[in-house]
Structures are given as C-alpha cells and as structure tokens.
mmCIF file of N, CA and C and ligand atoms in Angstrom:
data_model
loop_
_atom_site.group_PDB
_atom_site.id
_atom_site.type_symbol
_atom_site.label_atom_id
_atom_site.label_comp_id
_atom_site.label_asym_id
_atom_site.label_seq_id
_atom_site.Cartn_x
_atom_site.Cartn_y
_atom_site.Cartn_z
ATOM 1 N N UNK H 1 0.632 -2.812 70.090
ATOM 2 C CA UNK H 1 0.212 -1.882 69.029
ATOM 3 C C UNK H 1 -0.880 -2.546 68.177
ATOM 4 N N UNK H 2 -2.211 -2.117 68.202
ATOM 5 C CA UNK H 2 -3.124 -2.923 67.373
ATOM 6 C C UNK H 2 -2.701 -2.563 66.094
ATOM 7 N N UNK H 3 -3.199 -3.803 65.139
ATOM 8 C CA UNK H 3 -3.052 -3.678 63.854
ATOM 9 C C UNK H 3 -4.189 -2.701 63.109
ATOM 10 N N UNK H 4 -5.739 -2.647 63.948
ATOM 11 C CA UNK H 4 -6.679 -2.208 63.589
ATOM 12 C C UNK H 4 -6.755 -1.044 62.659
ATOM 13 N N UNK H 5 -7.402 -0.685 61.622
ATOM 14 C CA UNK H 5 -7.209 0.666 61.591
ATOM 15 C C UNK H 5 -8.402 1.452 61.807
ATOM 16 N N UNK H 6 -9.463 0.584 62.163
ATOM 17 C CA UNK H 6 -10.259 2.229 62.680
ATOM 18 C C UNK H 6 -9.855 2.046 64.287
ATOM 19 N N UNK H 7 -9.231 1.362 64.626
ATOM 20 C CA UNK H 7 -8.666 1.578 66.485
ATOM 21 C C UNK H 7 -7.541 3.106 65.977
ATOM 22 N N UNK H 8 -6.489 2.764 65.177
ATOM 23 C CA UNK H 8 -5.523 3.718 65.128
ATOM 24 C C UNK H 8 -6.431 5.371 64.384
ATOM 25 N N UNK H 9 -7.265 5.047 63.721
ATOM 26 C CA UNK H 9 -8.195 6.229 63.161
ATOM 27 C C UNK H 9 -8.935 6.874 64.837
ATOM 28 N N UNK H 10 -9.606 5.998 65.376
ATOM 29 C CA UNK H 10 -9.975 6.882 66.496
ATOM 30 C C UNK H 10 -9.337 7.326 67.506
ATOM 31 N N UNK H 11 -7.954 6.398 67.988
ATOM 32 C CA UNK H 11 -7.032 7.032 68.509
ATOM 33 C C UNK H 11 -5.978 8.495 68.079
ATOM 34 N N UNK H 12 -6.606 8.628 67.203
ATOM 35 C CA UNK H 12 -5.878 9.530 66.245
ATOM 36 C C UNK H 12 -4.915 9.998 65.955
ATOM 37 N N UNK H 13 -4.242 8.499 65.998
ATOM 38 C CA UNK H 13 -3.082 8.554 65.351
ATOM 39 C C UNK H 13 -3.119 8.728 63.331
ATOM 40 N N UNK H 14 -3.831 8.759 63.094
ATOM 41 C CA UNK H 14 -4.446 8.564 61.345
ATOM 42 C C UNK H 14 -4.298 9.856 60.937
ATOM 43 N N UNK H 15 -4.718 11.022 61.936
ATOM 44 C CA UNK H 15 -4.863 12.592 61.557
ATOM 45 C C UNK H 15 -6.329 12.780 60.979
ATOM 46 N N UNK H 16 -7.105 11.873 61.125
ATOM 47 C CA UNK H 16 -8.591 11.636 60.587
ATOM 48 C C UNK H 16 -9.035 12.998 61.148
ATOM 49 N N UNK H 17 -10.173 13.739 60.319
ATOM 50 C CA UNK H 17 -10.837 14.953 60.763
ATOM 51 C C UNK H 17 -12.466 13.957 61.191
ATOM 52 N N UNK H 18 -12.463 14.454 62.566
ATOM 53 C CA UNK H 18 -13.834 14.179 62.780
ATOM 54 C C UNK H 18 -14.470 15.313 63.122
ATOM 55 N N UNK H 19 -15.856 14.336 62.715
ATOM 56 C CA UNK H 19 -17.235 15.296 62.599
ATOM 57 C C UNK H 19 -17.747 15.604 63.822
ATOM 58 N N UNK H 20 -17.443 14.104 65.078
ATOM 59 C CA UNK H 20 -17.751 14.013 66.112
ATOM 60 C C UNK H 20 -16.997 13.311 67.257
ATOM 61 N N UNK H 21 -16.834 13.954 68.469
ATOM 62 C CA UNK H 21 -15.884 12.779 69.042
ATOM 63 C C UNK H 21 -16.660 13.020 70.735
ATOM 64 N N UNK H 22 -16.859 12.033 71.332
ATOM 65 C CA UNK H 22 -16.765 12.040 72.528
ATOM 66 C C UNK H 22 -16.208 10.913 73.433
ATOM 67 N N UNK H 23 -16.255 10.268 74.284
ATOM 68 C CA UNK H 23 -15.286 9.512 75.285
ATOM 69 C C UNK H 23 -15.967 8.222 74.873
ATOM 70 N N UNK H 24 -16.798 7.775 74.017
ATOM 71 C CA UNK H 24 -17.094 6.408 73.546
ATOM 72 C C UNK H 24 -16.979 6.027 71.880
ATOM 73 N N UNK H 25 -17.198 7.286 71.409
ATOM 74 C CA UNK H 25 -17.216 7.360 69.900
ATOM 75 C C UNK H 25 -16.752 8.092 69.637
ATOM 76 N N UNK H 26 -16.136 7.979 67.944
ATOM 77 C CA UNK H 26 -15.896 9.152 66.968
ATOM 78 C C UNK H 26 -16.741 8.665 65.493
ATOM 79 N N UNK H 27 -16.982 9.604 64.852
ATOM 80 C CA UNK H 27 -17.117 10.013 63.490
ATOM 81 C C UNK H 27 -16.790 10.460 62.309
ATOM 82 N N UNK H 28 -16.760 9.950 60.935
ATOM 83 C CA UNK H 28 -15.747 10.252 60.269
ATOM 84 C C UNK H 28 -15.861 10.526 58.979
ATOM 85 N N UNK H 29 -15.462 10.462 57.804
ATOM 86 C CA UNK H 29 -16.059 10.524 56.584
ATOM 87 C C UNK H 29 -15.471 9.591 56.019
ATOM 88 N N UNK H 30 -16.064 8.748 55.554
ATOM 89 C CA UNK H 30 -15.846 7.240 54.493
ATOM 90 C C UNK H 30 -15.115 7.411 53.602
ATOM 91 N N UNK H 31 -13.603 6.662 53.337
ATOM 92 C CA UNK H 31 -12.683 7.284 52.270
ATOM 93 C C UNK H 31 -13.087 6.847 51.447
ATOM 94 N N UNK H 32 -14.315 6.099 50.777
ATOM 95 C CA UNK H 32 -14.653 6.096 49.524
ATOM 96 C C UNK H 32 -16.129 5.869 49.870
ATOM 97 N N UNK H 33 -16.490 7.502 49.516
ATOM 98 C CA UNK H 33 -18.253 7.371 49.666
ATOM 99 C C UNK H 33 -18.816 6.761 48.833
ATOM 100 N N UNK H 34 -20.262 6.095 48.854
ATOM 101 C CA UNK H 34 -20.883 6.110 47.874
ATOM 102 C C UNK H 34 -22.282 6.218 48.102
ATOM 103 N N UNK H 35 -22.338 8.138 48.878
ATOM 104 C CA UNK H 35 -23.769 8.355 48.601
ATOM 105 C C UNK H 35 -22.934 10.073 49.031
ATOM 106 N N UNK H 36 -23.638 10.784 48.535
ATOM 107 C CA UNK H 36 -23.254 12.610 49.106
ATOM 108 C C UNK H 36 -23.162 12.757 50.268
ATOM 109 N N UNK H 37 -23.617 12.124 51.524
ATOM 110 C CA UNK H 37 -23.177 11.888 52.753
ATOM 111 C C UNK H 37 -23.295 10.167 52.974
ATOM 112 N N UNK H 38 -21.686 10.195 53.520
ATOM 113 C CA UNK H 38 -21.291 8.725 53.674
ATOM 114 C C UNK H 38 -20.487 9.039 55.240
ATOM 115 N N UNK H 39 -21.087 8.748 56.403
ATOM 116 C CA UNK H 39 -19.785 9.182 57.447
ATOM 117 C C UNK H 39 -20.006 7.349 58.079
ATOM 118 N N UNK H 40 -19.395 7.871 58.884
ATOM 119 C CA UNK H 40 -19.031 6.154 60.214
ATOM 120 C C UNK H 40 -18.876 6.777 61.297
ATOM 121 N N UNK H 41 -20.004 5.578 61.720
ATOM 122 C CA UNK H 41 -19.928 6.301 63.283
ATOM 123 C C UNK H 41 -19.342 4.732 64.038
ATOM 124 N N UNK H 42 -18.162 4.815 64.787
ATOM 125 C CA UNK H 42 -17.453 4.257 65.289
ATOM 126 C C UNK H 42 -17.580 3.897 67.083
ATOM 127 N N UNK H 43 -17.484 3.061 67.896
ATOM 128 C CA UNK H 43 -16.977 2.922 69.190
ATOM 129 C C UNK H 43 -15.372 2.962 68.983
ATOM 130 N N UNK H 44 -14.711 4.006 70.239
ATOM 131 C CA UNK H 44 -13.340 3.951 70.229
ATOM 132 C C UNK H 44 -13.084 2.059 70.795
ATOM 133 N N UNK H 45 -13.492 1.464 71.537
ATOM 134 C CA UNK H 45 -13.361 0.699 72.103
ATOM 135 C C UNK H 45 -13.014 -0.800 71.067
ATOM 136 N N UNK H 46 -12.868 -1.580 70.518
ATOM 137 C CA UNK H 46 -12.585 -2.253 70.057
ATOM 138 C C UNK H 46 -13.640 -3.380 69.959
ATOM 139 N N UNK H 47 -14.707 -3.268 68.969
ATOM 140 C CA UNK H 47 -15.651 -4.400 68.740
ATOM 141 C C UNK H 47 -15.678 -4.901 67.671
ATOM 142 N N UNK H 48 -15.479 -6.227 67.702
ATOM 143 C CA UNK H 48 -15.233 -6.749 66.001
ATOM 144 C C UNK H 48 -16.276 -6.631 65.141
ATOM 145 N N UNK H 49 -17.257 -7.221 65.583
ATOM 146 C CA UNK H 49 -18.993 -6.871 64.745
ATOM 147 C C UNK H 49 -20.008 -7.102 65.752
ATOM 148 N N UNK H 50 -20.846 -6.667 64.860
ATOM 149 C CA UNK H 50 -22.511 -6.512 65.501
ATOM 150 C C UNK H 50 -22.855 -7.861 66.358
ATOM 151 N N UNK H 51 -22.097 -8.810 65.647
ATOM 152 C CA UNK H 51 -22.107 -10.558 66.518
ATOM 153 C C UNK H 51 -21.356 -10.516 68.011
ATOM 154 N N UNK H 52 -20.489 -9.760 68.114
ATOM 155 C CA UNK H 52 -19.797 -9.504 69.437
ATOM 156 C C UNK H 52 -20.338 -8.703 70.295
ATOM 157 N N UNK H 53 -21.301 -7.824 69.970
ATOM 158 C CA UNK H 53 -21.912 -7.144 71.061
ATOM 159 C C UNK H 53 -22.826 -7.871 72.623
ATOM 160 N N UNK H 54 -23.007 -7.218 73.541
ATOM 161 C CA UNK H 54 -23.542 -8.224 74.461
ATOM 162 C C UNK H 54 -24.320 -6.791 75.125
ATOM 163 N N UNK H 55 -25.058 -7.574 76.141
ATOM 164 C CA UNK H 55 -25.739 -6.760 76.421
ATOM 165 C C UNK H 55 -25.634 -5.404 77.304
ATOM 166 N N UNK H 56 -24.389 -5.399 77.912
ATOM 167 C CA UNK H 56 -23.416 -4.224 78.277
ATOM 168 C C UNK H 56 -23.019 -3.471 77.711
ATOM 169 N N UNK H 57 -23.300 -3.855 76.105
ATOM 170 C CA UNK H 57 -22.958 -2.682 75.050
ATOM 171 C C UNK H 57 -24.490 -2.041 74.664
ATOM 172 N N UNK H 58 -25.606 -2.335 75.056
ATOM 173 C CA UNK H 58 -26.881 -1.903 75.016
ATOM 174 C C UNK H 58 -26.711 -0.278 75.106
ATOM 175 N N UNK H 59 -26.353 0.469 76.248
ATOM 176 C CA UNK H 59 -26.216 1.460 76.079
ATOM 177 C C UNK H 59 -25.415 2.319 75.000
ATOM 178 N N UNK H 60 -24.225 1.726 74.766
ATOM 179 C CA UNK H 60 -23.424 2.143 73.714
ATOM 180 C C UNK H 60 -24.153 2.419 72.099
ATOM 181 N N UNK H 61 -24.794 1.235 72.230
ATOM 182 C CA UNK H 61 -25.733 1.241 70.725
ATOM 183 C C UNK H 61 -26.601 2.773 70.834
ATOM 184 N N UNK H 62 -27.496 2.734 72.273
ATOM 185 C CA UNK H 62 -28.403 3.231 71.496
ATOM 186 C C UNK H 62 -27.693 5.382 71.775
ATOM 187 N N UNK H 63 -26.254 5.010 72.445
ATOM 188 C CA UNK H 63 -25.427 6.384 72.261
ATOM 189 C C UNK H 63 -25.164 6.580 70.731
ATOM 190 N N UNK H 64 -25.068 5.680 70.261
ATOM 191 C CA UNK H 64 -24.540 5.363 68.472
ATOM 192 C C UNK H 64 -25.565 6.188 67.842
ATOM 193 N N UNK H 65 -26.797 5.367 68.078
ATOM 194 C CA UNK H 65 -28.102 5.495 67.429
ATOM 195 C C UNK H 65 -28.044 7.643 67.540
ATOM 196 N N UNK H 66 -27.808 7.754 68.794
ATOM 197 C CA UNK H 66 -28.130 8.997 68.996
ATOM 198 C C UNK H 66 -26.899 10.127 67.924
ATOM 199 N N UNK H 67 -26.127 9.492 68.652
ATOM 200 C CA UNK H 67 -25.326 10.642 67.664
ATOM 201 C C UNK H 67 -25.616 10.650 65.862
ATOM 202 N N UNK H 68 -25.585 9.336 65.795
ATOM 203 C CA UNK H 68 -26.222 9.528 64.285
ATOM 204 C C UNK H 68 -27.620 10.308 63.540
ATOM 205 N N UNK H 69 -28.341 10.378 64.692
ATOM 206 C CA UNK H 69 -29.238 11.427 64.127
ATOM 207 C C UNK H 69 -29.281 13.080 64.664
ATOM 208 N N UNK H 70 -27.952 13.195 65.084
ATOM 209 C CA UNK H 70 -27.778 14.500 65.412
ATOM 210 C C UNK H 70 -26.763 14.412 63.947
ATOM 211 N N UNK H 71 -25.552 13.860 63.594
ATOM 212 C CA UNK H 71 -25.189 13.948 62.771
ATOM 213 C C UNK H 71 -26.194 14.408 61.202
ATOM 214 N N UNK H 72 -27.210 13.146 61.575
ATOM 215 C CA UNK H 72 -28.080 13.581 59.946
ATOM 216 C C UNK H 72 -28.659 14.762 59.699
ATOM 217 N N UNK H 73 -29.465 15.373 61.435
ATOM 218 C CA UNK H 73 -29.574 16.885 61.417
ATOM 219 C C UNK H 73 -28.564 17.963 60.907
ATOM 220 N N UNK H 74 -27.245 17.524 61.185
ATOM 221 C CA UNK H 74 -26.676 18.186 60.756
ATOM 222 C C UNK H 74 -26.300 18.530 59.500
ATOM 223 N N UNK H 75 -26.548 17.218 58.704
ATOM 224 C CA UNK H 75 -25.837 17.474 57.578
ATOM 225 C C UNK H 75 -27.079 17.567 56.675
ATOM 226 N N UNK H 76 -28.137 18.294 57.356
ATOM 227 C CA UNK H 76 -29.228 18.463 56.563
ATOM 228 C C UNK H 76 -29.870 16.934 55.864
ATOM 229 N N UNK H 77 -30.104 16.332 56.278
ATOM 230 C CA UNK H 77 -30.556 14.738 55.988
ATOM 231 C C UNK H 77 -32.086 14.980 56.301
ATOM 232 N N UNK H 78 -32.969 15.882 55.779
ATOM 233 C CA UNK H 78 -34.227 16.193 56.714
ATOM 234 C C UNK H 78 -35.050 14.876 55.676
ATOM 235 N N UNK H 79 -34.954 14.930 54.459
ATOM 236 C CA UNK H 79 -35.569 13.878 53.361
ATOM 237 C C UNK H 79 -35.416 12.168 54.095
ATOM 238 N N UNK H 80 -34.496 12.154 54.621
ATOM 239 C CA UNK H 80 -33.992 10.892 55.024
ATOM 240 C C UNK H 80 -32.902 10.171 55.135
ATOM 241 N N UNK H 81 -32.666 9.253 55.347
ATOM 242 C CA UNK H 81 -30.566 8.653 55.503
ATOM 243 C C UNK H 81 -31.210 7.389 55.787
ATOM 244 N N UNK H 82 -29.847 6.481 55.461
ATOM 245 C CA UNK H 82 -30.165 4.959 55.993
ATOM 246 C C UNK H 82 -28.763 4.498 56.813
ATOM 247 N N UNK H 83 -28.961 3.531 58.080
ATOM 248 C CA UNK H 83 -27.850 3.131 59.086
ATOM 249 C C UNK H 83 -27.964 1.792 58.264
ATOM 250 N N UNK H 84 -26.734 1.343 57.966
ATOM 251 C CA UNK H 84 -26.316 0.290 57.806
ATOM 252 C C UNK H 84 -24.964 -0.220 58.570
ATOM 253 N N UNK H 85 -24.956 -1.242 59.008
ATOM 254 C CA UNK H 85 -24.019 -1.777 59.680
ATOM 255 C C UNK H 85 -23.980 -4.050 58.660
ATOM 256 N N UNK H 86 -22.733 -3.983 58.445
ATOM 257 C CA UNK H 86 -22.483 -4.903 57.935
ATOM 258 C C UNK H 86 -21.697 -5.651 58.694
ATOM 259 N N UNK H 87 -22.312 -6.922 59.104
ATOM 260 C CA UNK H 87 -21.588 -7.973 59.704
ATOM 261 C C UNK H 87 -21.189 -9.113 59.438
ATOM 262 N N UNK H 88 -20.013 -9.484 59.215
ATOM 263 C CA UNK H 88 -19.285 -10.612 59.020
ATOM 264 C C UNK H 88 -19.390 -10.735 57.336
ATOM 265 N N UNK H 89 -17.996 -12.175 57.237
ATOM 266 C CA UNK H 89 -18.258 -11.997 55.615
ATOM 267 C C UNK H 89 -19.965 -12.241 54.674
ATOM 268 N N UNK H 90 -20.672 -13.152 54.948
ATOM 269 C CA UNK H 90 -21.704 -12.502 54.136
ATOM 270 C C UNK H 90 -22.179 -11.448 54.360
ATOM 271 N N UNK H 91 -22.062 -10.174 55.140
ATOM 272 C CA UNK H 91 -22.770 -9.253 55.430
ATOM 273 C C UNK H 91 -21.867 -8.495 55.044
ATOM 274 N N UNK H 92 -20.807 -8.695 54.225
ATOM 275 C CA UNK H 92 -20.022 -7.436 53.505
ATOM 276 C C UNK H 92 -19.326 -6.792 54.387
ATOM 277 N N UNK H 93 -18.978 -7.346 55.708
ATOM 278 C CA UNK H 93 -17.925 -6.528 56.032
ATOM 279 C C UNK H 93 -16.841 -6.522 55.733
ATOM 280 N N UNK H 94 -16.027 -5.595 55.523
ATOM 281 C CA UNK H 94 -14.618 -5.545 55.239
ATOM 282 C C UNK H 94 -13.253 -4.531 56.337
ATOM 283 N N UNK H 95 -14.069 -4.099 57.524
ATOM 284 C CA UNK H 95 -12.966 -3.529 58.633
ATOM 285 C C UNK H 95 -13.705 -4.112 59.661
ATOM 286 N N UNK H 96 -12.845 -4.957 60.487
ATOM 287 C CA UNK H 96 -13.231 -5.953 61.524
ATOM 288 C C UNK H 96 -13.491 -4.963 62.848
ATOM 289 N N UNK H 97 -13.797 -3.897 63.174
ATOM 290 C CA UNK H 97 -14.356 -3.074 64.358
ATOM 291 C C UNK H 97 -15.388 -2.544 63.857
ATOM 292 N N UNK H 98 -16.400 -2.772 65.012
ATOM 293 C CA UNK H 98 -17.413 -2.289 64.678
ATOM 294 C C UNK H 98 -18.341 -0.648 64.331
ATOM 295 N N UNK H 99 -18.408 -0.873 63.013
ATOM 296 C CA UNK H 99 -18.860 0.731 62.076
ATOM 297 C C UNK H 99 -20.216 0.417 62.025
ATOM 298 N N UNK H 100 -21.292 2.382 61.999
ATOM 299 C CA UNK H 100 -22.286 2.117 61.690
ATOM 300 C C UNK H 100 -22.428 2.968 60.026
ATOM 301 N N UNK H 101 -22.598 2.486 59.424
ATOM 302 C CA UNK H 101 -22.766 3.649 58.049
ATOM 303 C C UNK H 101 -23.766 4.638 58.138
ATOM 304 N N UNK H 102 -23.428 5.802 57.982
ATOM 305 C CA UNK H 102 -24.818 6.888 57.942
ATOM 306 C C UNK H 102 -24.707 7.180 56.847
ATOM 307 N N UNK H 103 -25.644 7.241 55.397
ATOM 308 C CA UNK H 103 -25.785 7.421 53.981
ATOM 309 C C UNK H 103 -26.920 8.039 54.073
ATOM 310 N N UNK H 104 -26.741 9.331 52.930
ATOM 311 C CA UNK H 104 -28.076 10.410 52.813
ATOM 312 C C UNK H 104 -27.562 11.324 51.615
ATOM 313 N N UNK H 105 -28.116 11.901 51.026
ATOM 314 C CA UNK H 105 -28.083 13.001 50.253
ATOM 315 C C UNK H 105 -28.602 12.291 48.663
ATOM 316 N N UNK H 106 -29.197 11.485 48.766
ATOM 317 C CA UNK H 106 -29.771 11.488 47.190
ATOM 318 C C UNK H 106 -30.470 9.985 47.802
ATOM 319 N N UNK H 107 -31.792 9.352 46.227
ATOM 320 C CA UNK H 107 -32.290 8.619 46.912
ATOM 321 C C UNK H 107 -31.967 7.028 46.937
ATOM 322 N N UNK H 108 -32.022 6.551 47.950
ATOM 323 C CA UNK H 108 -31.468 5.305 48.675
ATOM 324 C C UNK H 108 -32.435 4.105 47.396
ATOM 325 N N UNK H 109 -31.979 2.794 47.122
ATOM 326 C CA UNK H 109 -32.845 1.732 46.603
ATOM 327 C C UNK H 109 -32.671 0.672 47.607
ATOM 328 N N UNK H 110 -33.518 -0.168 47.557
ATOM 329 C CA UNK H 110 -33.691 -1.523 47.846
ATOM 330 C C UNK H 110 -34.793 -2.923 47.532
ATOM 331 N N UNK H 111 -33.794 -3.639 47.221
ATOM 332 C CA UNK H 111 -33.115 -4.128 48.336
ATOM 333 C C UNK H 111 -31.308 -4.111 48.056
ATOM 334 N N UNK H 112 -30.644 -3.573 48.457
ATOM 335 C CA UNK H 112 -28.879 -3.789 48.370
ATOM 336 C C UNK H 112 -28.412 -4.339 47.752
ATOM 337 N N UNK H 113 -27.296 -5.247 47.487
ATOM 338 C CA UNK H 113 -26.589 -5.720 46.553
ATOM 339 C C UNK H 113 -26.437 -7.229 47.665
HETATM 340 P P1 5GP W 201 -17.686 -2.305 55.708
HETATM 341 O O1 5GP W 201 -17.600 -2.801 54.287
HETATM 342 O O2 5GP W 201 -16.746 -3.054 56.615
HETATM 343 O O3 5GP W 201 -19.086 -2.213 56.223
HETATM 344 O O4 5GP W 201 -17.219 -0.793 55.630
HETATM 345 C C1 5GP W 201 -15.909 -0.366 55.772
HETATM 346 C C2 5GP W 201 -15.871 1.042 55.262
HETATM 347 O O5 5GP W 201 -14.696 1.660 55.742
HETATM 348 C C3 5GP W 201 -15.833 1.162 53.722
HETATM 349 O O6 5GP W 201 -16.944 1.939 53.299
HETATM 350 C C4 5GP W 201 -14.498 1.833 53.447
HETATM 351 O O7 5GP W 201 -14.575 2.747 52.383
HETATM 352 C C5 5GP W 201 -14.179 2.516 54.766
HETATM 353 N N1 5GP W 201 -12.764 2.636 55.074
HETATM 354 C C6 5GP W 201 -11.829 1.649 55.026
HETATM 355 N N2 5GP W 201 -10.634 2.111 55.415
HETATM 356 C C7 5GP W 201 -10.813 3.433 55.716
HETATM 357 C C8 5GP W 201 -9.944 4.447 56.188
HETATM 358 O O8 5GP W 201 -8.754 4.262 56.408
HETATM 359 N N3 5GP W 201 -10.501 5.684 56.397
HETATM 360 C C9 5GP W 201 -11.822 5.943 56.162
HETATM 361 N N4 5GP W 201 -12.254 7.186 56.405
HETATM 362 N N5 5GP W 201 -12.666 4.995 55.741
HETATM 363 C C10 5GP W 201 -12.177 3.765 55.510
HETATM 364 ZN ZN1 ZN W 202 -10.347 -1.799 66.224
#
C-alpha cells in the first residue's frame, strides 16, 4: 500500500474530481491555490522528482506538456499561465511524486520566492 498521496489521489482512492484523466496522467485542482487557476498535472506512475526522470520518460513529459495546454485552453488562460514544477528541497518541493503546476488567471511576478 503506498504511503504516497498523489499515488492514492490518482488511483482514486482520494474521491479527487479530475479535470483530466487518461492511462498516464490525471489532473486536479490544488487544495490550496494560490492563483484563480491552480491545477496539477500528475503521472499516475510513481516519479519522485524532475531529478528521477530518464530518458524513457521523454515522451511522458512532453504528453504532460500537452495536456497542460489543452487544460489552459480550457480554462480560458488565453492572457497566459506559468508551468512550474519544483524539485527537491531547495526547489520547494513538498509531495515527493512528480507534479507539474499550471497557474493562470491574474498576473504572474518574477522572480518567485
Ligand atoms: P510542491 O510544493 O511539492 O511543488 O506542490 C505540492 C502541491 O500539492 C501544493 O501546492 C499543495 O497545495 C498540493 N497538495 C498537497 N496535498 C494535496 C492534496 O491532498 N490534494 C490536492 N488537491 N493538492 C494537494
Ligand atoms: Zn506517488
């Protein structure tokens, strides 16, 4: 039984409502947004971070990449959105499988925190 919880969120055991699901990914809404659209776009598969990927996950990424900008179409993101993905502790991660952040609906600053 993994301890994970976005493994048990995409297995859906969580009852999570997704935005998007197909046989490599799901999508979700961030339980604590902090932009008017905040979702995660997820691999069901179990990747700890962006450091664990290899090059067999090449395709997977750029399936990621894709659904996320069908997502931003959707949610009317025509102004713009930003993908963030945070890896490892200086990179602010805090759920050890690998998430991509999709943020949009008001305007973005940088450089981050
Ligand atoms: P990280 O800081 O690792 O890049 O992002 C983790 C994100 O997951 C955070 O924005 C946090 O709000 C979100 N999150 C953590 N646990 C849950 C959960 O159980 N459900 C949902 N929908 N989001 C979660
Ligand atoms: Zn996991």
């Amino acid at each position: 039984m993994s301890e994970c919880i976005f493994c048990k969120i995409a297995a859906g055991e969580m009852g999570t409502e997704f935005l998007y699901e197909d046989d490599q990914v799901v999508a979700f809404r961030d339980l604590n947004p902090v932009a008017p659209v905040h979702i995660l776009v997820i691999p069901k598969r179990h990747i700890p971070s962006a450091n664990d990927l290899t090059e067999d996950d090449n395709d997977l990424i750029g399936h990621i990449f894709g659904v996320i900008r069908n997502l931003a179409q959707k949610e009317n993101l025509d102004q713009g959105f930003r993908i963030v993905n945070n890896s490892g502790r200086e990179g602010g991660q805090t759920v050890q499988h690998l998430h991509f952040h999709l943020l949009g609906g008001r305007q973005l600053h940088w450089p981050p925190g």
